[in-house]
PDB file of N, CA and C in Angstrom:
ATOM      1  N   MET I 231      83.590  95.408  93.391  1.00  0.00           N
ATOM      2  CA  MET I 231      84.095  97.468  92.800  1.00  0.00           C
ATOM      3  C   MET I 231      84.181  97.756  94.417  1.00  0.00           C
ATOM      4  N   ASP I 232      85.698  98.454  94.076  1.00  0.00           N
ATOM      5  CA  ASP I 232      86.109  98.454  95.864  1.00  0.00           C
ATOM      6  C   ASP I 232      84.834 100.005  96.407  1.00  0.00           C
ATOM      7  N   GLY I 233      85.542 101.035  97.074  1.00  0.00           N
ATOM      8  CA  GLY I 233      85.531 101.845  98.018  1.00  0.00           C
ATOM      9  C   GLY I 233      85.802 102.380  97.248  1.00  0.00           C
ATOM     10  N   ALA I 234      86.608 102.728  96.358  1.00  0.00           N
ATOM     11  CA  ALA I 234      86.985 104.203  95.703  1.00  0.00           C
ATOM     12  C   ALA I 234      86.391 103.982  94.397  1.00  0.00           C
ATOM     13  N   SER I 235      86.267 103.330  94.658  1.00  0.00           N
ATOM     14  CA  SER I 235      84.807 102.994  92.876  1.00  0.00           C
ATOM     15  C   SER I 235      83.749 103.860  93.186  1.00  0.00           C
ATOM     16  N   ILE I 236      82.929 102.739  93.901  1.00  0.00           N
ATOM     17  CA  ILE I 236      81.770 103.332  94.620  1.00  0.00           C
ATOM     18  C   ILE I 236      81.668 105.194  95.028  1.00  0.00           C
ATOM     19  N   LEU I 237      82.846 105.531  95.274  1.00  0.00           N
ATOM     20  CA  LEU I 237      82.755 106.986  95.740  1.00  0.00           C
ATOM     21  C   LEU I 237      82.882 107.914  94.721  1.00  0.00           C
ATOM     22  N   LEU I 238      83.575 107.475  93.524  1.00  0.00           N
ATOM     23  CA  LEU I 238      83.927 108.450  92.760  1.00  0.00           C
ATOM     24  C   LEU I 238      83.437 108.239  91.123  1.00  0.00           C
ATOM     25  N   GLY I 239      82.592 107.019  91.455  1.00  0.00           N
ATOM     26  CA  GLY I 239      81.219 106.579  90.776  1.00  0.00           C
ATOM     27  C   GLY I 239      82.011 106.185  89.456  1.00  0.00           C
ATOM     28  N   ARG I 240      83.188 105.976  89.735  1.00  0.00           N
ATOM     29  CA  ARG I 240      84.164 105.393  88.370  1.00  0.00           C
ATOM     30  C   ARG I 240      84.691 103.959  88.626  1.00  0.00           C
ATOM     31  N   PRO I 241      84.963 103.103  88.124  1.00  0.00           N
ATOM     32  CA  PRO I 241      86.001 102.249  88.357  1.00  0.00           C
ATOM     33  C   PRO I 241      87.530 102.431  88.131  1.00  0.00           C
ATOM     34  N   VAL I 242      87.751 101.926  89.781  1.00  0.00           N
ATOM     35  CA  VAL I 242      89.381 101.981  90.139  1.00  0.00           C
ATOM     36  C   VAL I 242      89.858 100.780  89.970  1.00  0.00           C
ATOM     37  N   PRO I 243      90.508 100.401  89.045  1.00  0.00           N
ATOM     38  CA  PRO I 243      91.895  99.188  88.859  1.00  0.00           C
ATOM     39  C   PRO I 243      92.351  99.212  90.865  1.00  0.00           C
ATOM     40  N   VAL I 244      92.887  98.282  91.041  1.00  0.00           N
ATOM     41  CA  VAL I 244      93.582  97.545  92.300  1.00  0.00           C
ATOM     42  C   VAL I 244      94.318  97.713  91.876  1.00  0.00           C
ATOM     43  N   ASP I 245      95.669  97.495  90.657  1.00  0.00           N
ATOM     44  CA  ASP I 245      96.895  97.215  90.146  1.00  0.00           C
ATOM     45  C   ASP I 245      96.901  98.470  89.795  1.00  0.00           C
ATOM     46  N   GLU I 246      96.935  99.731  89.949  1.00  0.00           N
ATOM     47  CA  GLU I 246      97.659 101.054  89.684  1.00  0.00           C
ATOM     48  C   GLU I 246      97.018 102.046  91.021  1.00  0.00           C
ATOM     49  N   ARG I 247      98.070 102.568  90.768  1.00  0.00           N
ATOM     50  CA  ARG I 247      97.741 103.633  92.095  1.00  0.00           C
ATOM     51  C   ARG I 247      96.366 104.282  92.328  1.00  0.00           C
ATOM     52  N   TYR I 248      96.146 103.933  94.029  1.00  0.00           N
ATOM     53  CA  TYR I 248      95.141 104.378  95.036  1.00  0.00           C
ATOM     54  C   TYR I 248      94.914 105.676  94.705  1.00  0.00           C
ATOM     55  N   PRO I 249      93.463 106.185  94.654  1.00  0.00           N
ATOM     56  CA  PRO I 249      93.623 107.495  94.482  1.00  0.00           C
ATOM     57  C   PRO I 249      92.646 108.427  95.856  1.00  0.00           C
ATOM     58  N   HIS I 250      93.374 108.946  96.496  1.00  0.00           N
ATOM     59  CA  HIS I 250      92.474 110.120  97.709  1.00  0.00           C
ATOM     60  C   HIS I 250      91.214 110.173  97.535  1.00  0.00           C
ATOM     61  N   ILE I 251      90.981 109.786  98.573  1.00  0.00           N
ATOM     62  CA  ILE I 251      90.016 109.871  98.475  1.00  0.00           C
ATOM     63  C   ILE I 251      88.867 110.643 100.317  1.00  0.00           C
ATOM     64  N   CYS I 252      89.951 111.527 100.711  1.00  0.00           N
ATOM     65  CA  CYS I 252      89.348 111.442 102.211  1.00  0.00           C
ATOM     66  C   CYS I 252      88.924 113.167 101.703  1.00  0.00           C
ATOM     67  N   GLY I 253      88.622 114.154 102.012  1.00  0.00           N
ATOM     68  CA  GLY I 253      87.922 114.503 101.880  1.00  0.00           C
ATOM     69  C   GLY I 253      87.081 115.184 101.093  1.00  0.00           C
ATOM     70  N   ILE I 254      86.248 114.171 100.710  1.00  0.00           N
ATOM     71  CA  ILE I 254      84.985 113.606 100.209  1.00  0.00           C
ATOM     72  C   ILE I 254      83.949 113.924 101.069  1.00  0.00           C
ATOM     73  N   THR I 255      82.835 113.516 100.647  1.00  0.00           N
ATOM     74  CA  THR I 255      82.160 113.944 101.631  1.00  0.00           C
ATOM     75  C   THR I 255      80.857 112.958 100.997  1.00  0.00           C
ATOM     76  N   LEU I 256      80.319 111.705 101.642  1.00  0.00           N
ATOM     77  CA  LEU I 256      79.046 110.767 101.579  1.00  0.00           C
ATOM     78  C   LEU I 256      77.940 110.893 102.049  1.00  0.00           C
ATOM     79  N   THR I 257      77.431 110.026 101.176  1.00  0.00           N
ATOM     80  CA  THR I 257      76.134 109.508 102.435  1.00  0.00           C
ATOM     81  C   THR I 257      75.961 108.078 102.795  1.00  0.00           C
ATOM     82  N   GLY I 258      76.337 107.662 103.571  1.00  0.00           N
ATOM     83  CA  GLY I 258      76.763 106.506 104.300  1.00  0.00           C
ATOM     84  C   GLY I 258      75.445 105.472 104.067  1.00  0.00           C
ATOM     85  N   ARG I 259      75.800 104.646 103.904  1.00  0.00           N
ATOM     86  CA  ARG I 259      74.570 103.261 103.499  1.00  0.00           C
ATOM     87  C   ARG I 259      73.950 102.562 105.122  1.00  0.00           C
ATOM     88  N   ALA I 260      75.102 102.595 105.152  1.00  0.00           N
ATOM     89  CA  ALA I 260      75.082 101.513 106.804  1.00  0.00           C
ATOM     90  C   ALA I 260      74.931 102.612 107.760  1.00  0.00           C
ATOM     91  N   THR I 261      75.485 103.920 107.795  1.00  0.00           N
ATOM     92  CA  THR I 261      74.689 105.325 108.980  1.00  0.00           C
ATOM     93  C   THR I 261      73.953 105.577 108.766  1.00  0.00           C
ATOM     94  N   GLY I 262      73.359 104.647 108.732  1.00  0.00           N
ATOM     95  CA  GLY I 262      71.466 105.334 108.389  1.00  0.00           C
ATOM     96  C   GLY I 262      71.001 106.732 107.421  1.00  0.00           C
ATOM     97  N   ARG I 263      71.989 106.917 106.945  1.00  0.00           N
ATOM     98  CA  ARG I 263      71.940 108.003 105.614  1.00  0.00           C
ATOM     99  C   ARG I 263      72.621 109.574 105.593  1.00  0.00           C
ATOM    100  N   LYS I 264      73.448 109.370 107.131  1.00  0.00           N
ATOM    101  CA  LYS I 264      74.171 110.624 107.587  1.00  0.00           C
ATOM    102  C   LYS I 264      75.097 110.659 106.973  1.00  0.00           C
ATOM    103  N   ARG I 265      75.418 111.523 106.744  1.00  0.00           N
ATOM    104  CA  ARG I 265      76.465 112.777 105.725  1.00  0.00           C
ATOM    105  C   ARG I 265      77.408 112.390 106.609  1.00  0.00           C
ATOM    106  N   VAL I 266      78.652 111.963 105.825  1.00  0.00           N
ATOM    107  CA  VAL I 266      80.436 111.579 106.418  1.00  0.00           C
ATOM    108  C   VAL I 266      80.998 112.633 105.702  1.00  0.00           C
ATOM    109  N   ARG I 267      81.991 113.030 106.454  1.00  0.00           N
ATOM    110  CA  ARG I 267      83.486 113.195 106.117  1.00  0.00           C
ATOM    111  C   ARG I 267      84.672 112.390 106.076  1.00  0.00           C
ATOM    112  N   LEU I 268      85.194 112.235 104.837  1.00  0.00           N
ATOM    113  CA  LEU I 268      85.850 111.397 105.305  1.00  0.00           C
ATOM    114  C   LEU I 268      87.612 111.655 105.876  1.00  0.00           C
ATOM    115  N   GLN I 269      87.791 111.665 106.211  1.00  0.00           N
ATOM    116  CA  GLN I 269      89.593 111.815 106.787  1.00  0.00           C
ATOM    117  C   GLN I 269      90.275 111.130 106.131  1.00  0.00           C
ATOM    118  N   PRO I 270      91.604 111.339 105.991  1.00  0.00           N
ATOM    119  CA  PRO I 270      93.404 110.912 106.026  1.00  0.00           C
ATOM    120  C   PRO I 270      93.224 109.157 106.390  1.00  0.00           C
ATOM    121  N   ARG I 271      92.455 109.385 107.296  1.00  0.00           N
ATOM    122  CA  ARG I 271      92.483 107.502 108.116  1.00  0.00           C
ATOM    123  C   ARG I 271      91.807 106.927 107.316  1.00  0.00           C
ATOM    124  N   ASP I 272      90.864 107.075 106.365  1.00  0.00           N
ATOM    125  CA  ASP I 272      90.268 106.664 105.414  1.00  0.00           C
ATOM    126  C   ASP I 272      90.499 106.062 104.478  1.00  0.00           C
ATOM    127  N   CYS I 273      91.750 107.005 104.573  1.00  0.00           N
ATOM    128  CA  CYS I 273      92.049 107.284 102.698  1.00  0.00           C
ATOM    129  C   CYS I 273      93.183 105.717 102.407  1.00  0.00           C
ATOM    130  N   ALA I 274      92.975 104.868 101.545  1.00  0.00           N
ATOM    131  CA  ALA I 274      94.338 103.955 101.227  1.00  0.00           C
ATOM    132  C   ALA I 274      95.386 104.915 100.801  1.00  0.00           C
ATOM    133  N   ALA I 275      94.857 105.545  99.748  1.00  0.00           N
ATOM    134  CA  ALA I 275      96.203 106.086  99.067  1.00  0.00           C
ATOM    135  C   ALA I 275      97.416 106.758 100.359  1.00  0.00           C
ATOM    136  N   CYS I 276      96.458 107.777 101.121  1.00  0.00           N
ATOM    137  CA  CYS I 276      96.906 108.187 102.624  1.00  0.00           C
ATOM    138  C   CYS I 276      97.882 106.993 103.038  1.00  0.00           C
ATOM    139  N   ALA I 277      97.440 106.364 103.550  1.00  0.00           N
ATOM    140  CA  ALA I 277      97.893 105.669 104.276  1.00  0.00           C
ATOM    141  C   ALA I 277      99.274 104.738 103.540  1.00  0.00           C
ATOM    142  N   THR I 278      98.996 104.559 102.310  1.00  0.00           N
ATOM    143  CA  THR I 278     100.652 104.324 101.479  1.00  0.00           C
ATOM    144  C   THR I 278     101.509 105.370 102.131  1.00  0.00           C
ATOM    145  N   LEU I 279     101.120 106.515 102.033  1.00  0.00           N
ATOM    146  CA  LEU I 279     102.120 107.789 101.943  1.00  0.00           C
ATOM    147  C   LEU I 279     102.546 107.367 103.192  1.00  0.00           C
ATOM    148  N   ARG I 280     101.474 107.000 103.731  1.00  0.00           N
ATOM    149  CA  ARG I 280     102.388 107.323 105.918  1.00  0.00           C
ATOM    150  C   ARG I 280     103.727 105.905 105.559  1.00  0.00           C
ATOM    151  N   ALA I 281     103.227 104.653 104.745  1.00  0.00           N
ATOM    152  CA  ALA I 281     103.986 103.752 105.144  1.00  0.00           C
ATOM    153  C   ALA I 281     104.904 103.558 104.345  1.00  0.00           C
ATOM    154  N   THR I 282     105.328 104.720 103.400  1.00  0.00           N
ATOM    155  CA  THR I 282     106.499 104.543 102.698  1.00  0.00           C
ATOM    156  C   THR I 282     107.460 105.422 103.436  1.00  0.00           C
ATOM    157  N   ARG I 283     106.698 106.535 103.966  1.00  0.00           N
ATOM    158  CA  ARG I 283     107.903 107.101 104.699  1.00  0.00           C
ATOM    159  C   ARG I 283     108.028 106.704 106.145  1.00  0.00           C
ATOM    160  N   GLY I 284     107.284 105.890 106.683  1.00  0.00           N
ATOM    161  CA  GLY I 284     107.587 104.938 107.929  1.00  0.00           C
ATOM    162  C   GLY I 284     106.920 105.987 109.111  1.00  0.00           C
ATOM    163  N   ASP I 285     105.895 106.739 108.840  1.00  0.00           N
ATOM    164  CA  ASP I 285     105.091 106.935 109.687  1.00  0.00           C
ATOM    165  C   ASP I 285     103.969 106.501 110.820  1.00  0.00           C
ATOM    166  N   PRO I 286     104.488 106.102 112.088  1.00  0.00           N
ATOM    167  CA  PRO I 286     103.000 105.579 112.749  1.00  0.00           C
ATOM    168  C   PRO I 286     101.927 105.371 112.080  1.00  0.00           C
ATOM    169  N   SER I 287     101.062 104.679 112.376  1.00  0.00           N
ATOM    170  CA  SER I 287      99.785 105.249 111.811  1.00  0.00           C
ATOM    171  C   SER I 287      98.666 105.677 113.010  1.00  0.00           C
TER     172      SER I 287
END
């Protein structure tokens, strides 16, 4: 299961458009249970949009 599937609580097929997960707050398992708010840089859908527009990362 990929990261978006875990965050959204439902299967996210990798052959379909990736959903935006930016703005979601989660409890990190690797961060000692700290609450983390995902930024656009953490979102594969945002990265795809930047790449198609030609924006630098």
